Short mmCIF file of C-alpha atoms and ligand atoms in Angstrom, two decimals:
data_model
loop_
_atom_site.label_atom_id
_atom_site.label_comp_id
_atom_site.label_asym_id
_atom_site.label_seq_id
_atom_site.Cartn_x
_atom_site.Cartn_y
_atom_site.Cartn_z
CA THR T 209 0.00 0.00 0.00
CA ARG T 210 1.31 3.38 -0.96
CA HIS T 211 -0.18 6.72 -0.22
CA CYS T 212 -0.94 8.89 -3.22
CA SER T 213 2.67 9.42 -4.23
CA SER T 214 1.82 8.84 -7.86
CA PHE T 215 -0.17 12.01 -7.94
CA GLY T 216 2.79 14.23 -7.26
CA PRO T 217 3.17 16.91 -4.65
CA SER T 218 0.60 19.33 -6.04
CA HIS T 219 -2.35 17.18 -5.07
CA SER T 220 -3.40 16.74 -1.52
CA ILE T 221 -4.85 13.43 -0.42
CA GLN T 222 -7.76 15.34 0.91
CA ARG T 223 -8.61 16.86 -2.44
CA GLU T 224 -8.39 13.56 -4.25
CA ARG T 225 -10.47 11.85 -1.63
CA GLN T 226 -13.21 14.42 -2.04
CA ARG T 227 -13.13 14.00 -5.75
CA TYR T 228 -13.55 10.27 -5.53
CA GLN T 229 -16.24 10.58 -2.96
CA LYS T 230 -18.19 12.75 -5.36
CA GLN T 231 -18.02 10.04 -7.97
CA ARG T 232 -20.25 7.04 -8.31
CA ARG T 233 -18.61 4.41 -6.13
CA VAL T 234 -19.05 0.74 -6.69
CA ARG T 235 -18.21 -1.91 -4.19
CA VAL T 236 -17.33 -5.25 -5.62
CA ARG T 237 -16.29 -8.63 -4.39
CA LEU T 238 -13.09 -9.63 -6.00
CA ARG T 239 -11.62 -12.88 -7.08
CA ARG T 240 -7.90 -13.19 -7.61
CA HIS T 241 -6.66 -14.75 -10.86
CA ASP T 242 -3.11 -15.88 -10.60
CA ASP T 243 -3.34 -17.29 -14.09
CA ALA T 244 -4.54 -14.05 -15.65
CA MET T 245 -2.24 -12.56 -18.21
CA PRO T 246 -0.73 -9.32 -17.08
CA PHE T 247 -0.65 -6.49 -19.52
CA SER T 248 2.95 -5.62 -20.06
CA SER T 249 3.73 -4.86 -23.66
CA SER T 250 5.81 -1.84 -22.83
CA SER T 251 7.39 -3.27 -19.75
CA PRO T 252 8.10 -6.94 -20.37
CA GLY T 253 8.38 -8.95 -17.25
CA ALA T 254 6.31 -6.54 -15.21
CA SER T 255 4.09 -8.54 -12.99
CA SER T 256 0.55 -7.63 -12.21
CA ARG T 257 -2.03 -9.24 -10.08
CA VAL T 258 -5.45 -9.49 -11.57
CA TYR T 259 -8.72 -9.52 -9.73
CA THR T 260 -12.18 -9.74 -11.15
CA GLY T 261 -15.63 -9.23 -9.84
CA GLY T 262 -19.13 -8.42 -11.02
CA VAL T 263 -21.05 -5.25 -10.43
CA GLY T 264 -24.77 -5.63 -10.96
CA GLY T 265 -24.41 -7.43 -14.27
CA GLY T 266 -21.74 -4.99 -15.37
CA TYR T 267 -18.05 -5.19 -14.86
CA ALA T 268 -15.53 -4.73 -12.16
CA VAL T 269 -12.62 -3.28 -13.97
CA VAL T 270 -9.28 -2.19 -12.71
CA LEU T 271 -8.03 -2.91 -9.32
CA ASP T 272 -5.43 -0.38 -8.48
CA GLY T 273 -7.14 2.49 -6.82
CA TRP T 274 -8.36 4.19 -3.74
CA VAL T 275 -9.70 1.86 -1.12
CA GLN T 276 -11.61 2.89 1.93
CA ARG T 277 -10.60 0.83 4.95
CA ARG T 278 -13.54 -0.66 6.76
CA SER T 279 -11.98 -0.21 10.19
CA ASP T 280 -11.58 3.55 10.23
CA GLY T 281 -12.92 4.72 6.88
CA GLU T 282 -9.45 5.95 5.90
CA TRP T 283 -8.63 5.96 2.18
CA THR T 284 -5.47 4.32 0.97
CA TRP T 285 -3.99 3.78 -2.46
CA GLU T 286 -3.91 0.06 -3.24
CA GLU T 287 -1.44 -1.20 -5.77
CA LYS T 288 -1.12 -4.43 -7.62
CA ASP T 289 1.86 -5.59 -5.59
CA ASP T 290 -0.34 -6.01 -2.59
CA ASP T 291 -0.65 -9.75 -2.10
CA SER T 292 -4.09 -9.96 -0.66
CA PRO T 293 -7.05 -8.55 -2.52
CA PRO T 294 -9.09 -6.05 -0.58
CA SER T 295 -12.51 -7.31 0.36
CA SER T 296 -14.12 -4.34 -1.27
CA VAL T 297 -12.80 -1.78 -3.66
CA VAL T 298 -13.95 1.50 -5.01
CA VAL T 299 -13.43 1.02 -8.69
CA VAL T 300 -11.34 3.83 -10.02
CA ALA T 301 -10.11 2.81 -13.38
CA ASN T 302 -8.75 6.09 -14.42
CA VAL T 303 -5.42 6.95 -12.92
CA ASP T 304 -3.59 9.09 -15.35
CA ASP T 305 -0.19 9.62 -13.84
CA ASP T 306 0.71 6.01 -13.41
CA ASP T 307 2.98 4.77 -16.14
CA ASP T 308 2.11 1.13 -15.62
CA ALA T 309 -0.45 0.11 -18.18
CA SER T 310 -1.54 -2.90 -16.15
CA VAL T 311 -3.58 -0.43 -14.17
CA TYR T 312 -6.00 -0.34 -17.05
CA LEU T 313 -6.30 -4.04 -17.60
CA PRO T 314 -9.93 -5.03 -17.82
CA THR T 315 -10.52 -8.55 -16.61
CA ALA T 316 -14.26 -8.85 -16.74
CA ARG T 317 -15.81 -12.28 -16.84
CA ALA T 318 -19.40 -11.22 -16.28
CA THR T 319 -22.02 -11.69 -18.97
CA PRO T 320 -22.70 -8.51 -20.93
CA THR T 321 -26.23 -7.23 -20.78
CA LEU T 322 -28.00 -8.47 -23.88
CA PRO T 323 -30.69 -6.41 -25.55
CA SER T 324 -33.06 -9.41 -25.55
CA GLY T 325 -35.28 -7.84 -22.92
CA THR T 326 -35.13 -4.44 -24.62
CA PHE T 327 -35.16 -4.93 -28.37
CA ARG T 328 -34.88 -7.60 -31.02
CA PRO T 329 -31.56 -7.82 -32.85
CA LYS T 330 -31.83 -6.73 -36.47
CA GLN T 331 -30.14 -9.04 -38.90
CA SER T 332 -30.16 -6.29 -41.52
CA LEU T 333 -27.81 -4.27 -39.29
CA GLY T 334 -25.48 -7.18 -38.64
CA GLN T 335 -26.49 -7.27 -34.99
CA ASN T 336 -24.70 -10.17 -33.36
CA PHE T 337 -24.13 -9.05 -29.81
CA LEU T 338 -21.27 -10.27 -27.69
CA ARG T 339 -22.62 -12.36 -24.85
CA ASP T 340 -19.41 -13.61 -23.28
CA GLY T 341 -17.59 -11.47 -20.75
CA ASN T 342 -14.36 -13.32 -21.23
CA THR T 343 -14.30 -12.52 -24.95
CA VAL T 344 -15.19 -8.91 -24.19
CA ALA T 345 -12.25 -8.70 -21.79
CA ARG T 346 -9.88 -10.22 -24.34
CA ILE T 347 -10.98 -7.75 -27.00
CA VAL T 348 -10.63 -4.73 -24.73
CA ARG T 349 -7.29 -5.99 -23.50
CA ALA T 350 -6.01 -6.35 -27.07
CA PHE T 351 -7.23 -2.83 -27.79
CA ILE T 352 -5.52 -1.35 -24.78
CA GLU T 353 -2.40 -3.35 -25.32
CA GLY T 354 -2.13 -2.77 -29.01
CA GLY T 355 -4.16 0.13 -30.20
CA GLY T 356 -5.23 2.03 -27.17
CA ASP T 357 -1.94 3.33 -25.88
CA CYS T 358 -3.77 4.02 -22.66
CA ARG T 359 -0.72 5.25 -20.85
CA ARG T 360 -0.93 8.40 -22.88
CA ARG T 361 -4.64 8.78 -22.73
CA ARG T 362 -4.49 12.52 -22.84
CA THR T 363 -3.39 12.14 -26.41
CA MET T 364 -5.70 9.27 -27.18
CA ARG T 365 -9.06 9.45 -28.82
CA ALA T 366 -10.95 6.18 -28.89
CA VAL T 367 -13.92 5.54 -31.15
CA GLU T 368 -16.13 2.48 -30.95
CA LEU T 369 -17.95 1.52 -34.13
CA GLY T 370 -21.34 -0.12 -33.62
CA PRO T 371 -21.57 -0.27 -29.82
CA GLY T 372 -24.98 -1.98 -29.91
CA ALA T 373 -26.16 -2.79 -26.41
CA GLY T 374 -22.79 -1.84 -24.96
CA ALA T 375 -20.97 -5.14 -24.39
CA LEU T 376 -17.62 -3.46 -25.13
CA THR T 377 -18.75 0.05 -24.23
CA ASP T 378 -19.66 -0.88 -20.67
CA VAL T 379 -16.06 -1.94 -20.09
CA LEU T 380 -14.51 0.86 -22.11
CA VAL T 381 -16.36 3.66 -20.34
CA PRO T 382 -14.87 3.06 -16.89
CA THR T 383 -11.52 2.13 -18.41
CA LEU T 384 -11.19 5.21 -20.60
CA LEU T 385 -13.39 7.77 -18.93
CA GLY T 386 -13.18 6.76 -15.31
CA SER T 387 -15.77 5.41 -12.93
CA GLY T 388 -17.77 8.61 -13.17
CA GLY T 389 -18.26 7.89 -16.86
CA GLY T 390 -16.62 11.07 -18.02
CA ARG T 391 -15.56 14.53 -17.28
CA VAL T 392 -17.36 16.68 -14.80
CA GLU T 393 -17.61 20.23 -15.98
CA GLY T 394 -15.40 22.57 -14.04
CA GLU T 395 -12.98 19.89 -12.90
CA ASP T 396 -9.33 20.18 -13.71
CA ASP T 397 -8.08 17.93 -16.44
CA ASP T 398 -5.39 16.54 -14.21
CA VAL T 399 -5.59 13.44 -12.11
CA LEU T 400 -8.68 11.97 -13.65
CA GLY T 401 -7.28 13.05 -16.93
CA ALA T 402 -9.37 11.94 -19.83
CA ALA T 403 -12.14 14.21 -20.98
CA ALA T 404 -15.44 12.70 -22.04
CA ASP T 405 -14.75 13.30 -25.69
CA ASP T 406 -11.74 11.02 -25.59
CA PHE T 407 -14.14 8.15 -26.21
CA ARG T 408 -17.04 8.25 -28.63
CA CYS T 409 -19.33 5.71 -30.17
CA ILE T 410 -21.00 5.66 -33.56
CA GLU T 411 -24.20 3.69 -33.88
CA ILE T 412 -26.91 3.64 -36.53
CA ASP T 413 -29.66 1.97 -34.51
CA ALA T 414 -31.73 4.55 -32.61
CA ARG T 415 -32.69 1.93 -30.01
CA SER T 416 -29.03 1.34 -29.10
CA VAL T 417 -28.31 5.05 -29.05
CA GLU T 418 -31.11 5.63 -26.56
CA LEU T 419 -30.02 2.69 -24.43
CA LEU T 420 -26.40 3.81 -24.31
CA ARG T 421 -27.14 7.47 -23.66
CA GLY T 422 -29.28 6.31 -20.75
CA LYS T 423 -26.58 4.02 -19.37
CA HIS T 424 -23.67 6.39 -19.90
CA PRO T 425 -24.92 9.99 -19.77
CA ASN T 426 -21.48 11.49 -20.27
CA LEU T 427 -20.51 9.34 -23.20
CA VAL T 428 -20.82 10.87 -26.65
CA VAL T 429 -22.94 8.46 -28.69
CA ILE T 430 -23.14 9.62 -32.26
CA HIS T 431 -26.29 8.48 -34.04
CA GLU T 432 -24.90 8.02 -37.49
CA ASP T 433 -24.10 5.60 -40.26
CA VAL T 434 -20.48 4.61 -39.79
CA LEU T 435 -19.98 4.84 -43.55
CA ARG T 436 -20.75 8.56 -43.42
CA VAL T 437 -18.33 9.35 -40.64
CA ASP T 438 -15.60 11.85 -41.35
CA TYR T 439 -12.72 10.47 -39.32
CA ARG T 440 -10.61 13.52 -39.96
CA ALA T 441 -13.24 15.72 -38.34
CA LEU T 442 -13.44 13.35 -35.38
CA ALA T 443 -9.68 13.38 -34.98
CA ASP T 444 -9.83 17.17 -35.16
CA ASP T 445 -12.57 17.11 -32.55
CA GLY T 446 -15.15 18.17 -35.10
CA GLU T 447 -18.56 16.68 -35.61
CA GLY T 448 -17.41 13.69 -37.58
CA VAL T 449 -20.32 13.69 -39.98
CA THR T 450 -19.85 13.97 -43.71
CA SER T 451 -21.66 16.59 -45.72
CA GLY T 452 -23.81 13.94 -47.32
CA ASP T 453 -22.06 13.50 -50.65
CA ASP T 454 -21.68 9.83 -49.99
CA ASP T 455 -25.32 8.94 -50.20
CA ASP T 456 -24.76 5.82 -52.25
CA ASP T 457 -22.78 4.42 -49.36
CA ILE T 458 -25.42 4.87 -46.70
CA ALA T 459 -26.83 1.75 -45.18
CA GLU T 460 -30.53 1.76 -45.81
CA ASP T 461 -31.83 0.51 -42.54
CA GLY T 462 -31.74 1.95 -39.10
CA MET T 463 -31.76 5.72 -39.39
CA GLY T 464 -35.41 5.85 -38.50
CA GLY T 465 -36.36 8.34 -41.22
CA ASP T 466 -34.81 11.51 -42.52
CA MET T 467 -36.18 13.86 -39.91
CA SER T 468 -34.81 12.02 -36.91
CA LYS T 469 -31.46 11.86 -38.67
CA VAL T 470 -31.36 15.59 -39.22
CA GLU T 471 -32.38 16.14 -35.64
CA ASP T 472 -29.70 13.84 -34.38
CA ILE T 473 -26.96 15.44 -36.37
CA GLY T 474 -28.10 18.78 -35.02
CA ARG T 475 -27.90 17.52 -31.48
CA LEU T 476 -24.58 15.92 -32.20
CA SER T 477 -22.92 19.22 -32.98
CA GLY T 478 -23.72 20.32 -29.46
CA ARG T 479 -22.66 17.07 -27.88
CA CYS T 480 -19.40 16.88 -29.70
CA ARG T 481 -18.18 20.22 -28.60
CA HIS T 482 -15.61 20.01 -25.85
CA PRO T 483 -17.42 20.33 -22.53
CA THR T 484 -15.34 23.31 -21.47
CA GLY T 485 -15.11 24.90 -24.90
CA MET T 486 -11.35 24.27 -24.85
CA THR T 487 -9.51 24.31 -28.15
CA THR T 488 -8.32 20.83 -29.04
CA THR T 489 -5.72 19.51 -31.42
CA THR T 490 -5.78 16.68 -33.94
CA ILE T 491 -5.39 13.32 -32.25
CA PRO T 492 -5.30 10.20 -34.45
CA LEU T 493 -8.13 7.86 -33.55
CA SER T 494 -7.83 4.43 -31.99
CA ILE T 495 -10.75 2.43 -33.35
CA ILE T 496 -12.41 -0.48 -31.59
CA GLY T 497 -15.50 -2.43 -32.54
CA ASN T 498 -17.31 -5.66 -33.07
CA LEU T 499 -18.10 -4.70 -36.64
CA PRO T 500 -21.37 -5.22 -38.46
CA TYR T 501 -20.17 -7.87 -40.89
CA TYR T 502 -22.28 -6.80 -43.87
CA ILE T 503 -20.12 -3.69 -44.31
CA THR T 504 -16.78 -4.88 -42.91
CA SER T 505 -14.69 -4.15 -45.97
CA GLN T 506 -16.25 -0.72 -46.58
CA ILE T 507 -15.44 0.21 -43.00
CA LEU T 508 -11.88 -1.04 -43.38
CA PHE T 509 -11.37 0.84 -46.64
CA ALA T 510 -12.75 4.01 -45.10
CA LEU T 511 -10.19 3.61 -42.31
CA ALA T 512 -7.42 3.20 -44.88
CA ASP T 513 -8.52 6.45 -46.52
CA ALA T 514 -8.59 8.13 -43.14
CA SER T 515 -4.97 7.11 -42.62
CA HIS T 516 -4.08 9.38 -45.59
CA SER T 517 -4.71 12.31 -43.30
CA ASP T 518 -3.29 10.57 -40.21
CA SER T 519 -6.76 10.63 -38.68
CA VAL T 520 -6.69 6.98 -37.68
CA LYS T 521 -3.75 5.18 -36.17
CA SER T 522 -5.11 1.79 -35.23
CA ALA T 523 -8.12 -0.48 -35.42
CA THR T 524 -8.88 -3.39 -33.11
CA VAL T 525 -11.95 -4.91 -34.66
CA THR T 526 -13.78 -8.20 -35.03
CA MET T 527 -14.77 -9.45 -38.44
CA GLN T 528 -15.56 -12.69 -40.23
CA TYR T 529 -12.64 -15.06 -39.81
CA GLU T 530 -12.42 -15.41 -43.58
CA VAL T 531 -11.98 -11.66 -44.02
CA GLY T 532 -9.37 -11.60 -41.27
CA ARG T 533 -7.44 -14.31 -43.09
CA ARG T 534 -7.45 -12.22 -46.23
CA LEU T 535 -5.95 -9.28 -44.37
CA VAL T 536 -2.95 -11.29 -43.21
CA ALA T 537 -2.64 -13.61 -46.24
CA SER T 538 0.75 -14.16 -47.84
CA THR T 539 1.30 -14.11 -51.58
CA SER T 540 0.46 -17.26 -53.55
CA THR T 541 -2.33 -18.29 -51.22
CA LYS T 542 -6.00 -18.41 -52.07
CA ASP T 543 -6.81 -15.78 -49.47
CA TYR T 544 -4.42 -13.24 -50.92
CA GLY T 545 -6.28 -10.44 -52.67
CA ILE T 546 -7.09 -6.72 -52.66
CA LEU T 547 -7.56 -6.59 -48.89
CA SER T 548 -4.14 -8.16 -48.35
CA VAL T 549 -2.43 -5.78 -50.77
CA VAL T 550 -4.05 -2.62 -49.41
CA PHE T 551 -3.69 -3.31 -45.71
CA GLN T 552 -0.21 -4.79 -45.86
CA LEU T 553 0.83 -1.67 -47.74
CA TYR T 554 -1.06 0.74 -45.52
CA CYS T 555 -0.12 -0.78 -42.18
CA THR T 556 3.04 -1.37 -40.26
CA SER T 557 1.40 -4.41 -38.71
CA VAL T 558 -1.70 -6.46 -39.38
CA LYS T 559 -2.35 -9.12 -36.81
CA MET T 560 -4.96 -11.76 -36.09
CA HIS T 561 -5.25 -11.67 -32.30
CA PHE T 562 -7.51 -14.71 -31.97
CA LYS T 563 -10.31 -16.66 -33.56
CA ILE T 564 -13.80 -16.25 -32.09
CA PRO T 565 -16.45 -19.00 -32.23
CA PRO T 566 -20.11 -18.22 -33.08
CA THR T 567 -21.22 -19.30 -29.59
CA VAL T 568 -20.06 -16.09 -27.93
CA PHE T 569 -22.60 -14.03 -29.91
CA TYR T 570 -26.32 -13.58 -29.65
CA PRO T 571 -27.80 -14.46 -32.03
CA GLN T 572 -25.08 -16.80 -33.25
CA PRO T 573 -23.68 -15.96 -36.67
CA LYS T 574 -23.15 -18.80 -39.14
CA VAL T 575 -19.44 -18.09 -39.46
CA ASP T 576 -16.38 -17.94 -37.25
CA SER T 577 -14.99 -14.52 -36.41
CA ALA T 578 -11.59 -13.12 -35.56
CA LEU T 579 -10.23 -10.14 -33.67
CA MET T 580 -7.84 -8.24 -35.89
CA GLY T 581 -5.33 -5.55 -34.96
CA LEU T 582 -4.25 -3.01 -37.57
CA HIS T 583 -1.63 -0.33 -37.10
CA PHE T 584 -1.62 2.20 -39.89
CA ALA T 585 1.66 3.36 -41.34
CA GLY T 586 0.56 6.99 -41.48
CA SER T 587 0.89 9.39 -44.38
CA GLU T 588 4.62 9.92 -44.23
CA LEU T 589 5.65 6.27 -44.43
CA LEU T 590 2.88 5.53 -46.91
CA ARG T 591 4.11 8.30 -49.22
CA ARG T 592 7.62 6.90 -49.06
CA ARG T 593 6.36 3.40 -49.87
CA LEU T 594 4.35 4.77 -52.78
CA GLY T 595 7.27 6.86 -54.01
CA GLY T 596 5.10 9.19 -56.08
CA VAL T 597 2.37 6.73 -57.09
CA ARG T 598 -1.13 8.00 -56.43
CA PRO T 599 -3.38 5.67 -54.41
CA ARG T 600 -6.17 6.04 -56.95
CA ASP T 601 -3.87 4.75 -59.72
CA LEU T 602 -2.81 1.87 -57.52
CA ARG T 603 -6.49 1.10 -56.91
CA SER T 604 -7.13 0.85 -60.65
CA VAL T 605 -4.22 -1.56 -61.11
CA VAL T 606 -5.06 -3.77 -58.16
CA THR T 607 -8.78 -4.00 -58.91
CA SER T 608 -8.19 -4.72 -62.61
CA ALA T 609 -5.65 -7.44 -61.83
CA PHE T 610 -7.76 -9.20 -59.20
CA ARG T 611 -11.00 -8.91 -61.16
CA GLN T 612 -9.59 -11.72 -63.26
CA ARG T 613 -7.39 -13.45 -60.77
CA ARG T 614 -6.98 -16.61 -62.84
CA LYS T 615 -5.48 -14.68 -65.71
CA THR T 616 -1.93 -13.46 -65.94
CA VAL T 617 -1.31 -9.86 -64.94
CA ARG T 618 -0.62 -9.10 -68.61
CA ASN T 619 -4.11 -10.18 -69.63
CA GLY T 620 -5.74 -8.71 -66.53
CA LEU T 621 -4.27 -5.26 -67.15
CA ARG T 622 -4.64 -5.07 -70.92
CA ARG T 623 -7.96 -3.27 -70.85
CA LEU T 624 -6.84 -0.78 -68.21
CA ALA T 625 -3.63 -0.05 -70.12
CA THR T 626 -5.63 0.51 -73.32
CA GLU T 627 -7.79 3.01 -71.42
CA VAL T 628 -4.84 4.79 -69.85
CA TYR T 629 -2.96 5.02 -73.18
CA LYS T 630 -6.15 5.93 -75.06
CA GLY T 631 -5.94 2.99 -77.41
CA ASP T 632 -2.28 3.51 -78.40
CA ALA T 633 -1.37 -0.13 -79.11
CA ASP T 634 2.39 0.48 -79.08
CA ARG T 635 2.35 2.04 -75.66
CA VAL T 636 0.10 -0.72 -74.37
CA SER T 637 2.46 -3.35 -75.70
CA ASN T 638 5.52 -1.55 -74.36
CA PHE T 639 3.98 -1.48 -70.94
CA LEU T 640 2.78 -5.08 -70.90
CA ASN T 641 6.08 -6.41 -72.21
CA GLY T 642 8.35 -3.82 -70.66
CA ALA T 643 11.18 -4.36 -68.23
CA PRO T 644 10.70 -2.80 -64.82
CA GLY T 645 12.65 0.36 -64.04
CA PRO T 646 14.76 0.95 -60.93
CA LEU T 647 13.05 1.56 -57.61
CA PRO T 648 12.60 5.25 -56.79
CA ALA T 649 14.97 6.77 -54.29
CA SER T 650 12.45 6.80 -51.42
CA VAL T 651 11.74 3.08 -51.77
CA GLY T 652 15.41 2.16 -52.20
CA LYS T 653 16.20 4.05 -49.04
CA LEU T 654 13.39 2.42 -47.14
CA ARG T 655 14.63 -0.98 -48.24
CA ASP T 656 18.37 -0.53 -47.79
CA GLU T 657 18.54 1.73 -44.78
CA GLU T 658 15.41 0.90 -42.87
CA GLY T 659 14.64 -2.68 -43.88
CA ASP T 660 11.00 -1.76 -44.39
CA ASN T 661 9.08 -4.98 -45.00
CA VAL T 662 7.09 -3.59 -47.93
CA ALA T 663 10.11 -2.04 -49.64
CA LEU T 664 12.13 -5.25 -49.17
CA SER T 665 9.87 -7.05 -51.63
CA GLN T 666 9.00 -4.15 -53.89
CA GLU T 667 11.28 -4.83 -56.84
CA LEU T 668 9.52 -6.34 -59.84
CA PRO T 669 10.89 -9.48 -61.50
CA SER T 670 11.47 -9.21 -65.23
CA ASP T 671 8.64 -11.69 -65.94
CA TRP T 672 6.16 -9.74 -63.80
CA ALA T 673 3.47 -9.67 -66.49
CA SER T 674 3.35 -13.46 -66.76
CA LYS T 675 2.59 -13.81 -63.06
CA ARG T 676 -0.85 -14.24 -61.57
CA PRO T 677 -1.99 -11.38 -59.36
CA GLU T 678 -1.76 -13.41 -56.16
CA GLU T 679 1.96 -13.92 -56.81
CA LEU T 680 2.77 -10.20 -56.57
CA THR T 681 3.56 -8.40 -53.34
CA PRO T 682 1.87 -5.13 -52.32
CA GLY T 683 5.04 -3.22 -53.22
CA GLN T 684 5.20 -4.86 -56.64
CA PHE T 685 1.70 -3.61 -57.40
CA VAL T 686 2.95 -0.12 -56.56
CA GLU T 687 5.74 -0.60 -59.09
CA ILE T 688 3.31 -1.78 -61.77
CA ALA T 689 1.19 1.34 -61.15
CA ARG T 690 4.35 3.43 -61.53
CA MET T 691 5.16 1.73 -64.86
CA LEU T 692 1.64 2.33 -66.12
CA TYR T 693 0.99 5.84 -64.91
CA GLY T 694 4.41 7.17 -64.06
CA PRO T 695 4.88 9.11 -60.84
CA ALA T 696 2.31 11.86 -60.42
CA ALA T 697 3.99 14.48 -62.61
CA ASP T 698 2.62 17.59 -60.94
CA ASP T 699 3.39 16.75 -57.42
CA PHE T 700 6.24 14.25 -57.44
CA ASP T 701 9.44 15.77 -56.23
CA GLU T 702 12.08 14.33 -58.57
CA GLU T 703 14.93 15.84 -56.58
CA ASP T 704 14.55 13.89 -53.41
CA GLY T 705 12.34 11.24 -54.98
CA ASP T 706 10.25 10.80 -51.90
CA GLY T 707 6.89 11.65 -53.40
CA ALA T 708 6.32 13.82 -50.37
CA ARG T 709 3.88 16.07 -52.14
CA VAL T 710 1.73 13.44 -53.77
CA GLU T 711 -1.94 13.97 -53.06
CA LEU T 712 -3.12 10.80 -51.35
CA GLY T 713 -6.82 11.60 -51.74
CA ASN T 714 -9.82 11.51 -49.42
CA LYS T 715 -12.08 8.80 -50.76
CA VAL T 716 -10.01 6.34 -52.68
CA TRP T 717 -10.50 2.85 -51.35
CA ARG T 718 -13.92 3.37 -49.81
CA LYS T 719 -15.29 3.61 -53.32
CA LEU T 720 -14.76 -0.11 -53.79
CA LYS T 721 -18.05 -1.94 -53.76
CA HIS T 722 -18.98 -5.17 -52.04
CA GLY T 723 -17.46 -8.27 -53.52
CA SER T 724 -14.77 -6.53 -55.53
CA ASN T 725 -12.14 -7.25 -52.94
C1 SAM X 190 -22.01 -7.02 -34.44
S1 SAM X 190 -22.98 -5.78 -33.65
C2 SAM X 190 -21.94 -5.35 -32.31
C3 SAM X 190 -22.69 -4.80 -31.12
C4 SAM X 190 -21.89 -4.64 -29.86
N1 SAM X 190 -20.70 -3.85 -30.05
C5 SAM X 190 -21.50 -5.99 -29.30
O1 SAM X 190 -20.34 -6.38 -29.48
O2 SAM X 190 -22.34 -6.66 -28.72
C6 SAM X 190 -22.78 -4.44 -34.81
C7 SAM X 190 -23.34 -3.11 -34.38
O3 SAM X 190 -23.14 -2.17 -35.44
C8 SAM X 190 -24.31 -1.42 -35.63
N2 SAM X 190 -24.35 -1.00 -37.04
C9 SAM X 190 -24.74 -1.71 -38.12
N3 SAM X 190 -24.62 -1.00 -39.23
C10 SAM X 190 -24.13 0.21 -38.87
C11 SAM X 190 -23.80 1.38 -39.57
N4 SAM X 190 -23.92 1.46 -40.90
N5 SAM X 190 -23.34 2.44 -38.88
C12 SAM X 190 -23.20 2.37 -37.51
N6 SAM X 190 -23.50 1.29 -36.80
C13 SAM X 190 -23.96 0.21 -37.46
C14 SAM X 190 -25.44 -2.36 -35.29
O4 SAM X 190 -26.62 -1.69 -34.98
C15 SAM X 190 -24.83 -3.11 -34.12
O5 SAM X 190 -25.09 -2.45 -32.93
#
């Protein structure tokens, strides 16, 4: 037991005690799990003791925190190195100054509240709710470990896509926003740290929105189609709603009619504003979600586009197992396709955390699922990998090649080349039979000096056009696009060859339709 030293000298115990006393306090019975996996990605070997316990069907979350002794009512700061679990704990999951991420480890085993008593799941909205607390805990843990970067929560902005009845949200709220569920106006942004707008949810189903706003009054729940969300605006602390030029992308069900949508967007602008009116800066988003599977790839492509403006840095999301396999597929496998090329090029890491069986959902889907972790490369590295090639040109090459994946690349690209060269047969033939040029300076540097995994396999073999598309690496597709289109003439900086000024575009990959990937 240690007394408040982690808060530094400027905070008196008294002041902190009052603050916690003002908050909603939850007493829980705790069970110690010696077998539980400590969270320690940044500090390997760090040990942590994990306790779990249920709170009225919800979750007991993190166990370091202020504990009121029964004997004299005195408050003490309990830390994980205390061998015996306290018999009751005030759950305070939100201790900002502690550098040990294990503080934020959610270990819930309780069953999430299902909407069965409240509303019927809609198949048309891909509503398969998580019903297993253990899976919820594993997902949130992977998010915090991999994408959340919770130790720097003041510079973290988490967004949950499709929160539904709140299986993940109910754990994320106390973990990210604190036991009070968010910021209290007028409080300093110091010890309790995270402001309420550090965690937002986007949900299309009005019934879920109402449920979640009721459960978590300080959480920003955006009633919107996830395919209309402007991630850049969210990262900039704006409203996060597109101007409506994407109407063909809007899911048809769930908005409850035009008027309610307009109303909700109106309300949203108020809700999204920072509670204190403070000016905020751009903070790349950490995305979490048990995705609606009918639009998984559109969501993923929209995230890739958002990484052009550095608006999204990571995504920890569930999806059909088959789609997850395509994201991580190696060349020359049947799963390798557009998704593999795009995300292996756009990310520094794409990982399948674990497979998820249908039984942990209600209702049960017909397919297996997987939790995937994506870390986006960001615009600077992406530009260097592209070395002057525009993403929209790459998209044309990749989609044309994979549209006819049994054909050779030469045959798959003939029509596109004819279009690009406006029917000039000589140029088409030169391209399709041409020898690849040298790698641009930016890619060569990435390969030789930095060992970048994309650049390492970017060089095209001389017989590239006789290959099948699944035999070519993401970097090799970039090189084919360069051969076909050349580097973007207007904005490619020949001098340093790093393509630093190439316009990456706003809506490039999200234009791909279902089934084309
Ligand atoms: C698979 S459920 C996940 C629910 C909840 N997170 C859970 O794990 O139990 C997908 C959620 O996404 C929501 N959803 C479906 N389509 C959406 C869209 N276009 N925009 C926003 N949310 C959507 C559904 O209403 C549903 O709540």
